Short mmCIF file of C-alpha atoms in Angstrom, two decimals:
data_model
loop_
_atom_site.label_atom_id
_atom_site.label_comp_id
_atom_site.label_asym_id
_atom_site.label_seq_id
_atom_site.Cartn_x
_atom_site.Cartn_y
_atom_site.Cartn_z
CA MET E 7 -0.04 -0.01 0.07
CA SER E 8 1.37 3.42 -0.95
CA ASN E 9 2.19 6.20 1.58
CA ASN E 10 -0.47 8.34 -0.08
CA SER E 11 -3.14 5.73 0.65
CA LYS E 12 -2.08 5.51 4.30
CA MET E 13 -2.29 9.30 4.69
CA GLN E 14 -5.70 9.31 3.10
CA ARG E 15 -6.98 6.71 5.63
CA GLY E 16 -5.51 8.81 8.48
CA THR E 17 -3.86 7.48 11.62
CA ARG E 18 -5.89 4.99 13.59
CA ILE E 19 -5.59 5.80 17.32
CA SER E 20 -6.51 3.28 19.93
CA PHE E 21 -8.39 4.62 22.93
CA SER E 22 -8.62 1.34 24.85
CA SER E 23 -6.14 2.59 27.51
CA VAL E 24 -8.05 5.81 27.79
CA ASN E 25 -11.27 3.91 28.37
CA SER E 26 -9.64 1.83 30.99
CA SER E 27 -8.40 4.93 32.81
CA LEU E 28 -11.88 6.49 32.67
CA SER E 29 -13.35 3.33 34.23
CA SER E 30 -10.78 3.50 37.06
CA LEU E 31 -11.64 7.16 37.62
CA LYS E 32 -15.40 6.31 37.90
CA ASN E 33 -14.49 3.77 40.53
CA CYS E 34 -12.68 6.48 42.49
CA GLN E 35 -15.84 8.54 42.25
CA SER E 36 -17.80 5.70 43.87
CA TYR E 37 -15.37 5.78 46.78
CA ILE E 38 -15.95 9.55 47.16
CA ASN E 39 -19.74 8.93 47.25
CA THR E 40 -19.24 6.22 49.87
CA GLY E 41 -17.15 8.61 51.97
CA MET E 42 -19.83 11.29 51.77
CA ASP E 43 -22.51 8.77 52.87
CA ILE E 44 -20.40 7.78 55.83
CA ALA E 45 -19.78 11.44 56.82
CA THR E 46 -23.48 12.13 56.68
CA HIS E 47 -24.28 9.20 59.00
CA VAL E 48 -21.56 10.24 61.38
CA ALA E 49 -23.03 13.76 61.58
CA LEU E 50 -26.49 12.46 62.18
CA ASP E 51 -25.10 10.21 64.96
CA LEU E 52 -23.48 13.27 66.56
CA VAL E 53 -26.75 15.19 66.56
CA GLU E 54 -28.71 12.29 67.83
CA ASN E 55 -26.33 11.26 70.70
CA PHE E 56 -24.17 14.21 71.57
CA ASN E 57 -25.40 17.34 69.79
CA ASP E 58 -21.76 18.68 69.65
CA GLU E 59 -21.88 21.57 67.21
CA GLU E 60 -18.12 21.81 66.77
CA ASP E 61 -17.93 18.10 65.73
CA VAL E 62 -20.91 18.45 63.41
CA ARG E 63 -19.23 21.48 61.74
CA SER E 64 -16.10 19.40 61.28
CA MET E 65 -18.17 16.81 59.40
CA GLU E 66 -19.57 19.53 57.22
CA ASN E 67 -16.01 20.57 56.33
CA VAL E 68 -15.29 16.95 55.44
CA MET E 69 -18.32 17.00 53.16
CA LEU E 70 -17.04 20.16 51.40
CA GLU E 71 -13.61 18.50 50.94
CA TYR E 72 -15.30 15.52 49.37
CA ALA E 73 -17.33 17.80 47.15
CA ALA E 74 -14.17 19.52 45.98
CA LEU E 75 -12.58 16.12 45.10
CA ASP E 76 -15.74 15.13 43.26
CA ARG E 77 -15.78 18.36 41.25
CA GLU E 78 -12.11 17.91 40.35
CA LEU E 79 -12.64 14.34 39.27
CA ASN E 80 -15.69 15.28 37.22
CA HIS E 81 -13.64 18.02 35.50
CA TYR E 82 -10.77 15.58 34.70
CA MET E 83 -13.11 12.94 33.28
CA ARG E 84 -14.93 15.60 31.22
CA ALA E 85 -11.66 16.96 29.89
CA ILE E 86 -10.74 13.43 28.83
CA GLU E 87 -14.00 12.66 27.14
CA GLU E 88 -14.17 16.01 25.30
CA THR E 89 -10.56 15.59 24.08
CA VAL E 90 -11.20 12.06 22.82
CA ASP E 91 -14.43 13.21 21.06
CA GLN E 92 -12.59 16.06 19.42
CA ILE E 93 -9.77 13.75 18.14
CA LYS E 94 -12.33 11.30 16.82
CA GLN E 95 -14.10 14.07 14.99
CA ASP E 96 -10.98 15.72 13.57
CA LYS E 97 -9.24 12.42 12.63
CA PRO E 98 -5.70 13.89 12.63
CA GLU E 99 -2.98 12.38 10.54
CA LYS E 100 -0.53 12.50 13.48
CA ILE E 101 -1.15 11.20 16.94
CA PRO E 102 -1.74 14.33 19.09
CA ASP E 103 -0.33 15.02 22.47
CA LEU E 104 -3.29 13.65 24.39
CA LYS E 105 -1.87 14.51 27.91
CA SER E 106 -1.35 18.23 26.95
CA LEU E 107 -4.75 18.57 25.39
CA VAL E 108 -6.51 17.04 28.42
CA LYS E 109 -4.53 19.29 30.76
CA GLU E 110 -5.48 22.38 28.77
CA LYS E 111 -9.19 21.53 28.94
CA PHE E 112 -8.94 20.52 32.56
CA THR E 113 -7.22 23.86 33.50
CA ALA E 114 -9.97 25.75 31.68
CA LEU E 115 -12.75 23.97 33.57
CA GLU E 116 -10.94 24.39 36.95
CA SER E 117 -10.52 28.16 36.33
CA MET E 118 -14.30 28.55 36.51
CA ASN E 119 -14.57 27.02 40.00
CA SER E 120 -16.33 28.89 42.72
CA ASP E 121 -17.25 27.98 46.44
CA SER E 122 -20.90 28.03 45.45
CA ASP E 123 -20.27 25.02 43.18
CA LEU E 124 -19.40 22.87 46.18
CA GLU E 125 -22.66 23.84 47.99
CA LYS E 126 -24.60 22.72 44.98
CA ASN E 127 -23.15 19.15 45.21
CA GLU E 128 -26.12 16.81 45.38
CA LYS E 129 -24.79 14.81 48.36
CA TYR E 130 -23.78 17.98 50.19
CA MET E 131 -27.26 19.37 49.71
CA TYR E 132 -28.64 16.10 51.01
CA PHE E 133 -26.37 16.32 54.00
CA LYS E 134 -27.51 19.85 54.90
CA ASP E 135 -31.19 18.93 54.44
CA GLN E 136 -30.91 15.86 56.62
CA LEU E 137 -28.89 17.71 59.23
CA LYS E 138 -31.46 20.46 59.45
CA ASP E 139 -34.29 18.00 59.87
CA MET E 140 -32.30 15.92 62.38
CA LYS E 141 -31.68 19.02 64.58
CA LYS E 142 -35.30 19.93 64.33
CA GLN E 143 -36.61 16.46 65.23
CA PHE E 144 -34.35 15.85 68.16
CA ARG E 145 -34.55 19.40 69.49
CA LEU E 146 -38.30 18.90 69.72
CA GLN E 147 -37.83 15.55 71.48
CA SER E 148 -35.24 17.02 73.80
CA ASP E 149 -37.44 19.95 74.71
CA SER E 150 -40.34 17.64 75.52
CA ASN E 151 -38.06 15.52 77.82
CA ASP E 152 -36.23 18.33 79.57
CA ASN E 153 -39.08 20.74 80.42
CA ASP E 154 -40.85 18.89 83.26
CA ASP E 155 -42.90 22.03 84.08
CA ILE E 156 -44.77 21.94 80.82
CA GLU E 157 -48.39 20.91 81.35
CA GLN E 158 -49.26 17.40 80.34
CA ILE E 159 -51.84 18.51 77.75
CA ASP E 160 -49.25 20.67 75.95
CA GLU E 161 -46.82 17.75 75.91
CA ASP E 162 -49.49 15.42 74.54
CA ILE E 163 -50.26 17.87 71.75
CA ALA E 164 -46.57 18.17 70.85
CA VAL E 165 -46.14 14.39 70.71
CA THR E 166 -49.24 13.95 68.64
CA GLN E 167 -48.08 16.57 66.13
CA SER E 168 -44.70 14.88 65.93
CA GLN E 169 -46.14 11.48 65.40
CA MET E 170 -48.45 12.79 62.67
CA ASN E 171 -45.26 13.49 60.65
CA PHE E 172 -44.38 9.82 61.13
CA ILE E 173 -47.53 8.59 59.25
CA CYS E 174 -47.28 7.75 55.62
CA PRO E 175 -49.82 9.68 53.47
CA ILE E 176 -50.34 6.61 51.44
CA THR E 177 -50.63 3.70 53.91
CA GLN E 178 -51.81 5.84 56.83
CA VAL E 179 -49.49 3.96 59.19
CA GLU E 180 -46.11 4.78 60.77
CA MET E 181 -43.35 4.63 58.25
CA LYS E 182 -40.54 2.09 58.56
CA LYS E 183 -38.45 3.08 55.56
CA PRO E 184 -39.30 6.69 54.74
CA VAL E 185 -38.07 8.29 51.55
CA ARG E 186 -38.29 12.04 50.80
CA ASN E 187 -39.27 13.67 47.57
CA LYS E 188 -36.52 16.15 46.67
CA VAL E 189 -38.87 18.28 44.66
CA CYS E 190 -41.71 18.93 47.16
CA GLY E 191 -40.09 17.80 50.38
CA HIS E 192 -42.75 15.32 51.46
CA SER E 193 -41.96 11.83 52.72
CA TYR E 194 -43.61 8.44 52.13
CA GLU E 195 -43.15 4.77 52.80
CA GLU E 196 -40.67 3.65 50.12
CA ASP E 197 -42.46 0.49 49.04
CA ALA E 198 -45.80 2.32 48.85
CA ILE E 199 -44.71 5.19 46.65
CA LEU E 200 -42.67 2.99 44.39
CA LYS E 201 -45.63 0.68 43.88
CA ILE E 202 -47.79 3.69 42.84
CA ILE E 203 -45.07 4.96 40.47
CA GLN E 204 -44.74 1.62 38.82
CA THR E 205 -48.54 1.18 38.41
CA ARG E 206 -48.97 4.66 36.98
CA LYS E 207 -45.96 4.16 34.67
CA GLN E 208 -47.72 1.11 33.16
CA GLN E 209 -50.80 3.21 32.65
CA LYS E 210 -48.56 5.96 31.15
CA LYS E 211 -49.75 8.51 33.69
CA LYS E 212 -47.92 10.83 36.08
CA VAL E 213 -48.06 10.48 39.83
CA ARG E 214 -49.33 13.29 42.01
CA CYS E 215 -47.81 13.69 45.44
CA PRO E 216 -50.04 11.78 47.89
CA LYS E 217 -49.65 14.47 50.56
CA ILE E 218 -52.92 16.46 50.89
CA GLY E 219 -52.52 19.98 49.58
CA CYS E 220 -49.39 19.36 47.61
CA SER E 221 -49.46 20.59 43.99
CA HIS E 222 -46.57 18.53 42.78
CA ASP E 223 -47.95 16.28 40.09
CA ASP E 224 -44.99 14.43 38.65
CA VAL E 225 -43.38 12.23 41.41
CA LYS E 226 -40.47 10.22 39.98
CA GLY E 227 -38.41 7.45 41.48
CA SER E 228 -35.20 9.33 40.70
CA ASP E 229 -36.43 12.19 43.01
CA LEU E 230 -36.75 10.02 46.08
CA VAL E 231 -33.89 9.85 48.65
CA PRO E 232 -33.75 8.04 52.03
CA ASP E 233 -35.16 10.20 54.79
CA GLU E 234 -32.57 9.12 57.42
CA ALA E 235 -33.43 11.93 59.83
CA LEU E 236 -37.08 11.00 59.88
CA LYS E 237 -36.34 7.28 60.30
CA ARG E 238 -34.08 8.02 63.25
CA ALA E 239 -36.73 10.26 64.86
CA ILE E 240 -39.33 7.49 64.42
CA ASP E 241 -36.96 4.87 65.93
CA SER E 242 -36.07 7.15 68.80
CA GLN E 243 -39.75 7.90 69.64
CA ASN E 244 -40.53 4.21 69.58
CA LYS E 245 -37.63 3.40 71.96
CA GLN E 246 -38.89 6.09 74.39
CA SER E 247 -42.38 4.64 74.17
CA TRP E 248 -41.15 1.12 74.95
CA SER E 249 -39.03 2.40 77.85
CA THR E 250 -42.04 3.95 79.54
CA LEU E 251 -44.09 0.77 79.41
#
């Protein structure tokens, strides 16, 4: 085959090693996600058992560090993918300096970083949301336990209102595995809401939030996250109830 023919065909570049590297990076991302999950659970443990604000803040800093790592990793993977796509599209006759091209794109992406990016990390937002609810739930429980001078009727009302939040709007019984809708903020028993979503999907219909008064009319499984704070509050309330028997 003549040299001209080879030039016309262009240089065939193998990206198998690049794909392998991307796969490894995605595994690293899963480790970051696991770390963020652990940090969230530790923070909730601190609120539930010790309520040490300094320690809780330290876990928030850990979450922000994880978020920064996640952002950096996402930028690096994006730089690689965009570079590879561009090479495939251009079909250069000479093998380009892949490392330099990736570094250039990565640097450009990193230059646009801001602190607000980290606070928009999905797992960090979940962390803040659960922490807020956890503090609210256990502050209410602590207040009802510590203030002995509160009249019994007021305490009964407070407990009743708290327990109402434990009731699934679908099953009308206390939740055992609550999940929260990220869109409207309401919680349901996981199996119950997933069953409704599946049934309506087969009927090719949208699912309206089962909470009375909620206008959200497109509940999706992807919008549901474990409501760990609510589950802990329910478990804590049940333990207190058993201890008084």
